[in-house]
Coordinates of C-alpha atoms in Angstrom, one line a residue:
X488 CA -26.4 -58.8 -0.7
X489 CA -27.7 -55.5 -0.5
X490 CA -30.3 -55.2 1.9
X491 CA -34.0 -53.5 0.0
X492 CA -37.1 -52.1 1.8
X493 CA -40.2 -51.7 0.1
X494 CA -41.8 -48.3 -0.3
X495 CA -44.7 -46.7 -2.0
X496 CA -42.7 -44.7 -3.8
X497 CA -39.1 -45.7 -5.5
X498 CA -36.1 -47.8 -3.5
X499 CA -34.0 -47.4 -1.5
X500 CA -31.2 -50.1 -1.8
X501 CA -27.9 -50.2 0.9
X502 CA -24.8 -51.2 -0.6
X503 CA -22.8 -51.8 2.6
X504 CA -19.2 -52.0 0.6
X505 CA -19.3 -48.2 -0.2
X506 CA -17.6 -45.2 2.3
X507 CA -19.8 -42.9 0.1
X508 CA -22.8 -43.1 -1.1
X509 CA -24.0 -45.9 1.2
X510 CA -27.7 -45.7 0.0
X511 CA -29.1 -46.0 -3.9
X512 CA -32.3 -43.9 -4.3
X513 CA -34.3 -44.6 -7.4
X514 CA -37.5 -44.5 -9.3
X515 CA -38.9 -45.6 -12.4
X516 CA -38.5 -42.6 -15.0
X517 CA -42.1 -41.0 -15.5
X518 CA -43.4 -42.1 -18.9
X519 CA -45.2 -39.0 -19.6
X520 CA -41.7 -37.1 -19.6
X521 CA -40.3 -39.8 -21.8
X522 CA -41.3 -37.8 -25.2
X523 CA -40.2 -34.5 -24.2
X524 CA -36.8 -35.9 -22.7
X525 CA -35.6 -38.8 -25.0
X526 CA -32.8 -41.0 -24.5
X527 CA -33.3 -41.4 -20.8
X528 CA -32.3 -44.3 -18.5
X529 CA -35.7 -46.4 -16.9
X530 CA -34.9 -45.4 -13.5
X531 CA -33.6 -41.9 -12.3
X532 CA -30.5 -42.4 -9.0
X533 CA -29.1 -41.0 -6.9
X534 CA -26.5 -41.9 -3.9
X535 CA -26.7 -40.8 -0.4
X536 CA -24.9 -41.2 3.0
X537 CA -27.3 -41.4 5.3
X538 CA -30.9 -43.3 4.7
X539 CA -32.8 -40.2 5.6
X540 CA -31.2 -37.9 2.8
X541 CA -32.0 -40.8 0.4
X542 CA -36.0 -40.7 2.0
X543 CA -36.2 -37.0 1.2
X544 CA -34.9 -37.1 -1.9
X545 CA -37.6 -39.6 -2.9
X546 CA -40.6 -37.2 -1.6
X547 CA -39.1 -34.2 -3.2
X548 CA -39.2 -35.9 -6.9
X549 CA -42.8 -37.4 -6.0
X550 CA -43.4 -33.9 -5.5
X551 CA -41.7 -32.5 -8.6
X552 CA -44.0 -35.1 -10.6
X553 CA -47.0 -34.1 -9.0
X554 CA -47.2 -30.6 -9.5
X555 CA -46.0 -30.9 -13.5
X556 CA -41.9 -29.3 -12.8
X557 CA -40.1 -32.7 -13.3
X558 CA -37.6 -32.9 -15.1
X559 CA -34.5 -35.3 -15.5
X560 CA -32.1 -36.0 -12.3
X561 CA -28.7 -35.9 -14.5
X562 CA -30.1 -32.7 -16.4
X563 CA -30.4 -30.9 -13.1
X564 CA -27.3 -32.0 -11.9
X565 CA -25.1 -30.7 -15.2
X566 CA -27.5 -27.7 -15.1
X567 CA -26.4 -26.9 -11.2
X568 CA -22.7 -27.7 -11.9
X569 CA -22.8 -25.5 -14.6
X570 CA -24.6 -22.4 -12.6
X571 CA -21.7 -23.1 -9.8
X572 CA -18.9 -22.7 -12.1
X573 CA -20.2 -19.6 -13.9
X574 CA -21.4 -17.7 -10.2
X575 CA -19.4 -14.4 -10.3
X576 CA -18.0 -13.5 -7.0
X577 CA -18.2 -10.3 -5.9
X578 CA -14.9 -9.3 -5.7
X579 CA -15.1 -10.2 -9.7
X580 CA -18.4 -8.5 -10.2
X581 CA -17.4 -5.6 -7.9
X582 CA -14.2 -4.9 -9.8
X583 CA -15.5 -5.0 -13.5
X584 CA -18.5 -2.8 -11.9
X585 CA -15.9 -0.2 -10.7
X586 CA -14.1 -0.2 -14.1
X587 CA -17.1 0.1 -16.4
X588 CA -19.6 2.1 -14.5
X589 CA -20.2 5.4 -16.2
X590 CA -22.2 8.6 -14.9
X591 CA -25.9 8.8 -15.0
X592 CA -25.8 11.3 -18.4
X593 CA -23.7 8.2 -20.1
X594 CA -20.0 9.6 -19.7
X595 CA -17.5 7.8 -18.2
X596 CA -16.0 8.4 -14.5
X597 CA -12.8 9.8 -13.9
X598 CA -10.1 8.3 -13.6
X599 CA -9.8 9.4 -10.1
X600 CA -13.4 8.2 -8.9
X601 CA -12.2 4.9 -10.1
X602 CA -8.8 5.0 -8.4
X603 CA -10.7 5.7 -5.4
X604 CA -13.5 3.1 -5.4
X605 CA -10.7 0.6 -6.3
X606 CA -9.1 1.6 -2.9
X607 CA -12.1 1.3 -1.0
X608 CA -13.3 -1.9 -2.7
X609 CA -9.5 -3.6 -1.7
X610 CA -9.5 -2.4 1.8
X611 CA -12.9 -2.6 3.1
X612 CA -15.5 -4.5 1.0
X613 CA -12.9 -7.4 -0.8
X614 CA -12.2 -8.9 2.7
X615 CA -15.3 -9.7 3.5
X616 CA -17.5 -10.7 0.4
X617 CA -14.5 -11.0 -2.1
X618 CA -15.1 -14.7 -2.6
X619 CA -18.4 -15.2 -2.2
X620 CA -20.9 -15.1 -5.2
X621 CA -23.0 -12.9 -5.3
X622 CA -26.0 -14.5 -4.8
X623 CA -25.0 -15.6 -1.5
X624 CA -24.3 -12.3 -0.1
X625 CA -27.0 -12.3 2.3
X626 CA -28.5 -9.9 4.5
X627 CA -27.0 -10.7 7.6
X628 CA -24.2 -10.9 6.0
X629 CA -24.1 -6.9 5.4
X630 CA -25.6 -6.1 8.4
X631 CA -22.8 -7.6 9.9
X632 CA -20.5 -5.3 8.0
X633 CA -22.3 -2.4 9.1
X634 CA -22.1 -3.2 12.9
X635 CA -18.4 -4.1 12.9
X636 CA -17.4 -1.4 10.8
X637 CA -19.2 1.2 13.3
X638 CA -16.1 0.0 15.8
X639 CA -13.6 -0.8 13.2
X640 CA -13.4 2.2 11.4
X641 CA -14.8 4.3 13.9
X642 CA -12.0 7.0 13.5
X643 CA -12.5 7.3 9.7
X644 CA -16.2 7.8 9.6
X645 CA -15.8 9.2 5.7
X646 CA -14.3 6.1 4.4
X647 CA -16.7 4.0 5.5
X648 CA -19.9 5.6 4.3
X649 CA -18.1 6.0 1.4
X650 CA -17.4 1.8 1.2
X651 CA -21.2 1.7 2.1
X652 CA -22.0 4.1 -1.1
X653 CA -20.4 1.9 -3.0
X654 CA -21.5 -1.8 -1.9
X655 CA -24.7 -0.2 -2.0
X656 CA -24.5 1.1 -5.8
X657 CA -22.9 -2.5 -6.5
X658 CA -25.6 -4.6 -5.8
X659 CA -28.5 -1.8 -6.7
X660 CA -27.0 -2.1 -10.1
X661 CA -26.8 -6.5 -9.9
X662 CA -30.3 -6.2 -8.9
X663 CA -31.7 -4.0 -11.6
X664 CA -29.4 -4.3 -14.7
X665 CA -30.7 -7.0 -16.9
X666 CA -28.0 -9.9 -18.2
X667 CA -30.0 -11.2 -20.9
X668 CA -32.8 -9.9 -23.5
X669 CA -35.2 -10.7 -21.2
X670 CA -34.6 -8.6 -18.8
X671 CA -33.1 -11.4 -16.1
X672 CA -31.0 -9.4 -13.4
X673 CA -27.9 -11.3 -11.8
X674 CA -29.7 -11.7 -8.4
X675 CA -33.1 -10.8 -7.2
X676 CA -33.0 -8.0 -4.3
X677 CA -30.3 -6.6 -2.7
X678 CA -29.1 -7.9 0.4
X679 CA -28.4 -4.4 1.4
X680 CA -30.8 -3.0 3.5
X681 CA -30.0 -0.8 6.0
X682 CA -28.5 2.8 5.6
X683 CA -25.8 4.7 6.7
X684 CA -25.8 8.3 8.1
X685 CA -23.4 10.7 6.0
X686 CA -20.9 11.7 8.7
X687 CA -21.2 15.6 9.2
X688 CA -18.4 17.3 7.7
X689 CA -15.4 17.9 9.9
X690 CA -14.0 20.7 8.1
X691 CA -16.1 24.0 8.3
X692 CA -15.7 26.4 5.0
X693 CA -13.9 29.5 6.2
X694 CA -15.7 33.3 5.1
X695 CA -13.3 35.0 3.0
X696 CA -13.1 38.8 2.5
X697 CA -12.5 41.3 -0.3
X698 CA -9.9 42.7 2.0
X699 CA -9.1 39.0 2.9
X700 CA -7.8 37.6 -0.5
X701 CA -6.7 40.2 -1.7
X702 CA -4.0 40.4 1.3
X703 CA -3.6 37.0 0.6
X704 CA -3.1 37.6 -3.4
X705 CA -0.1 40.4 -2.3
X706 CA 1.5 38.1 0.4
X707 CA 2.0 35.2 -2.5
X708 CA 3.1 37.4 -5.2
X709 CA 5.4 39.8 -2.9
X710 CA 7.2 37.3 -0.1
X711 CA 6.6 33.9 -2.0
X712 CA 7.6 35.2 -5.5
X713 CA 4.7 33.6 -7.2
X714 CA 2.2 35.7 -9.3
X715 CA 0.8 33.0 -11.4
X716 CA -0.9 31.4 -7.4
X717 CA -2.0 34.4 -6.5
X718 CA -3.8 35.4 -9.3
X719 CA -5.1 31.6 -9.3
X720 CA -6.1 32.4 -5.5
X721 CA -8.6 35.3 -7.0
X722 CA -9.8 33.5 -9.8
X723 CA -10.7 30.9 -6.7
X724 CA -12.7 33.6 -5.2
X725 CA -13.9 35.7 -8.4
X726 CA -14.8 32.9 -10.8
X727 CA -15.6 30.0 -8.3
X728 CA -13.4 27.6 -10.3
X729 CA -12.5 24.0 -9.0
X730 CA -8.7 24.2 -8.5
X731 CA -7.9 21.4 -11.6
X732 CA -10.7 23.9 -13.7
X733 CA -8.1 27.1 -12.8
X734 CA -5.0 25.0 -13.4
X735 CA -5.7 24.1 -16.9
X736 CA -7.0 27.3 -18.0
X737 CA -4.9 28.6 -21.4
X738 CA -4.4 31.9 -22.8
X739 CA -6.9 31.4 -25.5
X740 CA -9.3 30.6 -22.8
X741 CA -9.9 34.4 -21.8
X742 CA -11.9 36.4 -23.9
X743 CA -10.5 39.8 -23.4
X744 CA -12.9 41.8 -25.9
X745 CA -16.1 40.1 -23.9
X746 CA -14.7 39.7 -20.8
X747 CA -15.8 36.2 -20.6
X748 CA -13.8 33.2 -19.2
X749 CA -13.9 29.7 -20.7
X750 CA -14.4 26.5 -18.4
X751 CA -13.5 23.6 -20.9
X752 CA -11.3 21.3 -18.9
X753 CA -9.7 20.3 -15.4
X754 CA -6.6 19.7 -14.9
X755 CA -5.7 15.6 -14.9
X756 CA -2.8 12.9 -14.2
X757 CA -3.4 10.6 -17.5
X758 CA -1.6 7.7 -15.5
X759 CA -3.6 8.2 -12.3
X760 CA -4.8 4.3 -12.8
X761 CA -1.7 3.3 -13.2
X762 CA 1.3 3.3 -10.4
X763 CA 3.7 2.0 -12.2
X764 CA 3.9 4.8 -15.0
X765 CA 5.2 8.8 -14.2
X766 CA 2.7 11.3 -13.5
X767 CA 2.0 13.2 -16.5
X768 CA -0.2 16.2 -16.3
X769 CA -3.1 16.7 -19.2
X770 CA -6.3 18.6 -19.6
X771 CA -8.9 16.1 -18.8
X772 CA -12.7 15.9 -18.6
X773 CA -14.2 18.8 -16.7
X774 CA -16.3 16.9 -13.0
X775 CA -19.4 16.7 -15.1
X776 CA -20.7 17.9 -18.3
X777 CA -22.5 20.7 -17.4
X778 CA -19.3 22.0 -15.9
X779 CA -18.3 23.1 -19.0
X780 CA -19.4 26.9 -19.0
X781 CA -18.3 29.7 -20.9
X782 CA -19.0 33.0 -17.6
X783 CA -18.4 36.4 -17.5
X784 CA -15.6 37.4 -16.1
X785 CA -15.8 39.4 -12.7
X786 CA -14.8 42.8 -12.6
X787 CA -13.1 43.1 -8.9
X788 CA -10.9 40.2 -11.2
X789 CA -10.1 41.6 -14.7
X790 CA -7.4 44.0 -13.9
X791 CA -5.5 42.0 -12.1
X792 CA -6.0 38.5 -14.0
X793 CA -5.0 40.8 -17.7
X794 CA -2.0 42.5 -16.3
X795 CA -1.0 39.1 -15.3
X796 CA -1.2 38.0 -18.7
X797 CA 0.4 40.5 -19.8
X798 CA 3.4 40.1 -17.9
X799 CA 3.7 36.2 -17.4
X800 CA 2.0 34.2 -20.0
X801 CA 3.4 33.3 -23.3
X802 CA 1.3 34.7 -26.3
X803 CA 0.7 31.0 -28.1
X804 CA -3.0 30.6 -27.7
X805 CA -2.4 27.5 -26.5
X806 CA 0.2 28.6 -23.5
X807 CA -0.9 27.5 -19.8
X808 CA -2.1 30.5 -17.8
X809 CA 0.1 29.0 -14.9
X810 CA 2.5 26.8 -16.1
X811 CA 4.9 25.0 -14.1
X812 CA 8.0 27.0 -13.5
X813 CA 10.7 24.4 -14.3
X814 CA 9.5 21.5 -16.2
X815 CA 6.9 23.5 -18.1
X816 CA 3.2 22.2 -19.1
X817 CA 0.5 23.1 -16.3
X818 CA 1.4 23.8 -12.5
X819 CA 0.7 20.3 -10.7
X820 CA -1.9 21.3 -7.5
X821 CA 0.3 19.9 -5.5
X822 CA 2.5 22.4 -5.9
X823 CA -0.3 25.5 -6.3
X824 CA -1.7 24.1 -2.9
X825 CA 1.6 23.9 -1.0
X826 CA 2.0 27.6 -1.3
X827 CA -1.8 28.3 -0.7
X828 CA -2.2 26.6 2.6
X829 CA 1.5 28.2 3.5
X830 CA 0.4 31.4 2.7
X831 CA -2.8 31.2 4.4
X832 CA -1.2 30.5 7.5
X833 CA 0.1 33.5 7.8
X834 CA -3.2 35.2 7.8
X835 CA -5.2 34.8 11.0
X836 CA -8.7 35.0 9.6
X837 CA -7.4 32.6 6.4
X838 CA -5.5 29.7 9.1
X839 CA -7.2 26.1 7.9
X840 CA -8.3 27.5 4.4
X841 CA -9.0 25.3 1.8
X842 CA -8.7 26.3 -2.0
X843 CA -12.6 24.7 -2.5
X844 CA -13.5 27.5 0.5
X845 CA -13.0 30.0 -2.4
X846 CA -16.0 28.1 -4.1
X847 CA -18.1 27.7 -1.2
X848 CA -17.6 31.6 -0.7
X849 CA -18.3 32.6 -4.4
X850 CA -21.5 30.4 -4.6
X851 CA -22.9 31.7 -1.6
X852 CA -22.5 35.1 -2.4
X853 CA -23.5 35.2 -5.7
X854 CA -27.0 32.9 -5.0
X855 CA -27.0 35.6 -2.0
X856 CA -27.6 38.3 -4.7
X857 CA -29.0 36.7 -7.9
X858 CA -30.6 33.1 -6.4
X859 CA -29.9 29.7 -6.6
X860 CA -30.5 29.1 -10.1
X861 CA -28.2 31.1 -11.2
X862 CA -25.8 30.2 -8.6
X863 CA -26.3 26.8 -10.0
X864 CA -25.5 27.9 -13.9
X865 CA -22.4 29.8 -12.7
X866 CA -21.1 26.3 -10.6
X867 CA -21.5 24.0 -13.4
X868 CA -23.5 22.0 -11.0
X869 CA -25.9 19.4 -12.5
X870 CA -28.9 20.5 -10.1
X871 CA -29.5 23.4 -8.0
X872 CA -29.5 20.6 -5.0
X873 CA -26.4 20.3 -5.3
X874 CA -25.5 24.0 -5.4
X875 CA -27.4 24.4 -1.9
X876 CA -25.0 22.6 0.0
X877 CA -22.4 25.3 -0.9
X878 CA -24.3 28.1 0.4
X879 CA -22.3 27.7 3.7
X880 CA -19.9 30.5 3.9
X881 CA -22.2 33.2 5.3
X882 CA -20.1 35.9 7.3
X883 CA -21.5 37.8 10.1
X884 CA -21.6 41.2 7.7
X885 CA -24.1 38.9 5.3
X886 CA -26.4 37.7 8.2
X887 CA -26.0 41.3 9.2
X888 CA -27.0 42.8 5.2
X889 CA -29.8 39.9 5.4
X890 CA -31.7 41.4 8.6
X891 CA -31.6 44.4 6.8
X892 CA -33.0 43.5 3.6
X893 CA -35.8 41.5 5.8
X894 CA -36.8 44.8 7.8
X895 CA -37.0 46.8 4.5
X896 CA -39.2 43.9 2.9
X897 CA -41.1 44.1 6.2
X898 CA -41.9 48.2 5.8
X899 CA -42.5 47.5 2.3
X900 CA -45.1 45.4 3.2
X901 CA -46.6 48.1 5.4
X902 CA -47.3 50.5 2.3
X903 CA -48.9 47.0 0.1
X904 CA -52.4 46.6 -0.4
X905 CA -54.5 44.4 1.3
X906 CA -54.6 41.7 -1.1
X907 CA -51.0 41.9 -1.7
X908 CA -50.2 42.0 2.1
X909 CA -52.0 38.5 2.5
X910 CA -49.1 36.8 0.1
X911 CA -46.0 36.0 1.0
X912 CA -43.1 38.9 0.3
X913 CA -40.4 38.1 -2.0
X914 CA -37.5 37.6 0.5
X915 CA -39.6 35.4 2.5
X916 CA -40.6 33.5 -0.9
X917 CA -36.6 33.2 -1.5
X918 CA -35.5 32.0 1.7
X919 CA -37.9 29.5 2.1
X920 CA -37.3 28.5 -1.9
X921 CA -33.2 28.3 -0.7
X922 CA -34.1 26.2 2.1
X923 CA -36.1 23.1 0.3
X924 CA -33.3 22.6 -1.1
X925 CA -31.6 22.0 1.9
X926 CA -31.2 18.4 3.9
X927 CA -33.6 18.6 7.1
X928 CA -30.9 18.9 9.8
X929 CA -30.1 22.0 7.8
X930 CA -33.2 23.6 7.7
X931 CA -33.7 22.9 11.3
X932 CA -30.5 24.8 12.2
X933 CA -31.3 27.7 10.2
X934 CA -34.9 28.1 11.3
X935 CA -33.6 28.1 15.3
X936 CA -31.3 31.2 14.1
X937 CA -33.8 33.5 12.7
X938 CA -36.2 35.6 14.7
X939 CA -39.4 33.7 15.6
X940 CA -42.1 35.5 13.2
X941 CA -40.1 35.3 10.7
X942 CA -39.1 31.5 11.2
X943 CA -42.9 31.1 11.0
X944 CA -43.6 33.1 7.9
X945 CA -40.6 30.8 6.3
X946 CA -42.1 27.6 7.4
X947 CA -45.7 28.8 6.4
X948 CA -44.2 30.0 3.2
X949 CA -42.3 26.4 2.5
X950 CA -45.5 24.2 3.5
X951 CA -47.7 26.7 1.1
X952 CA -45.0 26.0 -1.5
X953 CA -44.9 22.3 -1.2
X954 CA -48.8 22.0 -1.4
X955 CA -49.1 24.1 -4.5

């Protein structure tokens, strides 16, 4: 016979016989639940192993009918199973995230950003929260991550703030974006933290010359045979195009009587997300929608880019300015950057170019001369922010051409009024507008290279600005 004990509160009865579930807990079903939950058994049970489990499980429901949040043992049980079966993992939430996240503006991603965050979910994030739900990714958990990673991928710094980028997006977006009309997000807070430092870049952008590319356009047309690169190279310089923006440029694209040069498209692989299926070359999406621009053309470029035309491109308005010289459709940049980086090897001042240089070059001069913001407009960049961390090719003869312009802005001063000469000059007011925009390490390093009044007057300038 099963042996009972008496207790204030429920039973607990021992049924010796049993491996599992040695010990019956139970208590009489609270009547004043009985209306709201109907059909219900007179006592509530459950089985434990061990007498203690049993005793706690008694206070806890005691408890429960105390403070008015009873409700029915087998209800709670189903209503448990059911929330265990239908937790998402996060390799399951992680890889629908990565296939239907869209920009900020409401477009979708391209297909490379997804072939990308695809490669860093399956070699660094998968493996260690794959299978567990998402509410169970704990902090620890992450911080874990972050410390073992700091060894583990020590030698590719860029691939794992980039897998940080994106665990971090994944569960900013679980912990805001509702699931349900009222506004219930799949988990509370997210477990992530801590942050990681953007590595500093390893590649510095290389100053490019007049005299420069246009050695460099000759040298491709002349010893490599290839006219449609090297007027592609210019363009790079000229028009600060990305190189997929250049490679899908058509004939109908110039606008010869306005000397204007449309930006509608970038050149794509429509089976990037898909390995199994040929790569096929299309005009796709442009990076972001404000990288679709219609610019003037530059004039150091129109010669060159018209008798080009002229000479190589078919007249159907539709024609690829550079098409690919045996299968036809547009030039693959595989191809285009395998003779760049060839070519610019045999240039010393040009050895460890990169195509995207040509854009760091053109931004910088051009905000050097008109500002930021219209730096910015010309880029197709989505914030002048964005258009300051381009602004890196400065050449000695530009730092040289900017002392300059400061002394003249300094005896121009000289000549001002009094009330004039208490505000702050225009190039001051420019430089210390250019470098808000930059990150703080930046600023830093281009404060320590100025001369030390005029350092000041730019960090005088910047705090004046910021307290306006």
């Amino acid at each position: 016979m099963a042996k009972r004990r008496r207790r204030a509160f429920g039973k607990i009865a021992e049924r010796p016989k049993k491996k599992r579930g040695r010990y019956e807990a139970s208590y009489p079903t609270p009547l004043e639940y009985c209306s709201r939950y109907e059909t219900q058994p007179a006592r509530q049970t459950r089985y434990f192993d061990t007498y203690d489990d049993a005793d706690a499980w008694l206070y806890q429901e005691k408890r429960l009918i105390d403070l008015g949040a009873w409700s029915p043992v087998a209800l709670r049980k189903a209503d448990a199973k059911r929330r265990q079966e239908q937790a998402i993992t996060f390799g399951e939430y992680a890889a629908n995230w990565i296939e239907t996240r869209r920009k900020p503006d409401g477009s979708p991603r391209t297909p490379d950003t997804i072939n990308h965050d695809r490669g860093l979910l399956r070699k660094h994030l998968a493996p260690v929260f794959g299978d567990t739900p998402m509410d169970a990714v704990s902090v620890r958990q992450v911080n874990e991550w972050i410390d073992t990673t700091a060894e583990t991928m020590r030698d590719t710094p860029n691939a794992r703030y980039n897998a940080y980028v994106l665990l971090n997006s994944i569960f900013a977006s679980a912990a805001t974006d509702p699931i349900d009309d009222e506004g219930t997000t799949l988990i509370d807070r997210s477990p992530v933290v801590r942050s990681i430092a953007r590595p500093p870049k390893k590649h510095k952008t290389v100053p490019v010359t007049d005299a420069q590319i246009w050695a460099l356009h000759d040298l491709i047309r002349d010893r490599f045979k290839r006219p449609d690169i090297a007027t592609g190279v210019v363009i790079g310089l000229y028009q600060g195009l990305r190189v997929g923006e250049v490679l899908a440029l058509r004939r109908c694209d110039v606008f010869r009587e306005t000397n204007q040069l449309s930006v509608s498209a970038s050149l794509k692989d429509a089976n990037v997300l898909d390995a199994d299926q040929p790569r096929r070359l299309v005009r796709g999406n442009t990076k972001t929608q404000t990288s679709v621009r219609v610019n003037p053309i530059a004039p150091e470029l129109r010669e060159a880019l018209y008798d080009y035309m002229d000479s190589h491109v078919a007249v159907d308005p539709e024609a690829p300015l550079f098409p690919a010289p045996r299968a036809g459709g547009f030039l693959g940049e595989s191809s285009f950057n395998a003779v760049f980086r060839r070519a610019c090897d045999m240039i010393p001042e040009l050895q460890g170019c990169r195509f995207h240089d040509l854009r760091h070059n053109h931004v910088t001069r051009l905000s050097n001369v008109a500002g930021v913001a219209v730096a910015s407009r010309d880029a197709g960049h989505a914030s002048p922010r964005m258009t300051a961390t381009y602004m890196d090719a400065v050449s000695p003869d530009m730092l040289a051409s900017g002392y300059d312009r400061l002394a003249t802005a300094a005896n121009d001063r000289s000549v001002q009024s009094a009330a004039s000469a208490a505000g702050v000059d225009d190039a001051i007011a420019a430089r210390a507008e250019t470098l808000a925009l930059l990150p703080p390490e930046t600023q830093a390093q281009v404060l320590k290279s100025l001369p030390p009044d005029v350092a000041a007057a730019v960090m005088v300038a910047m705090f004046n600005t910021k307290n306006e």
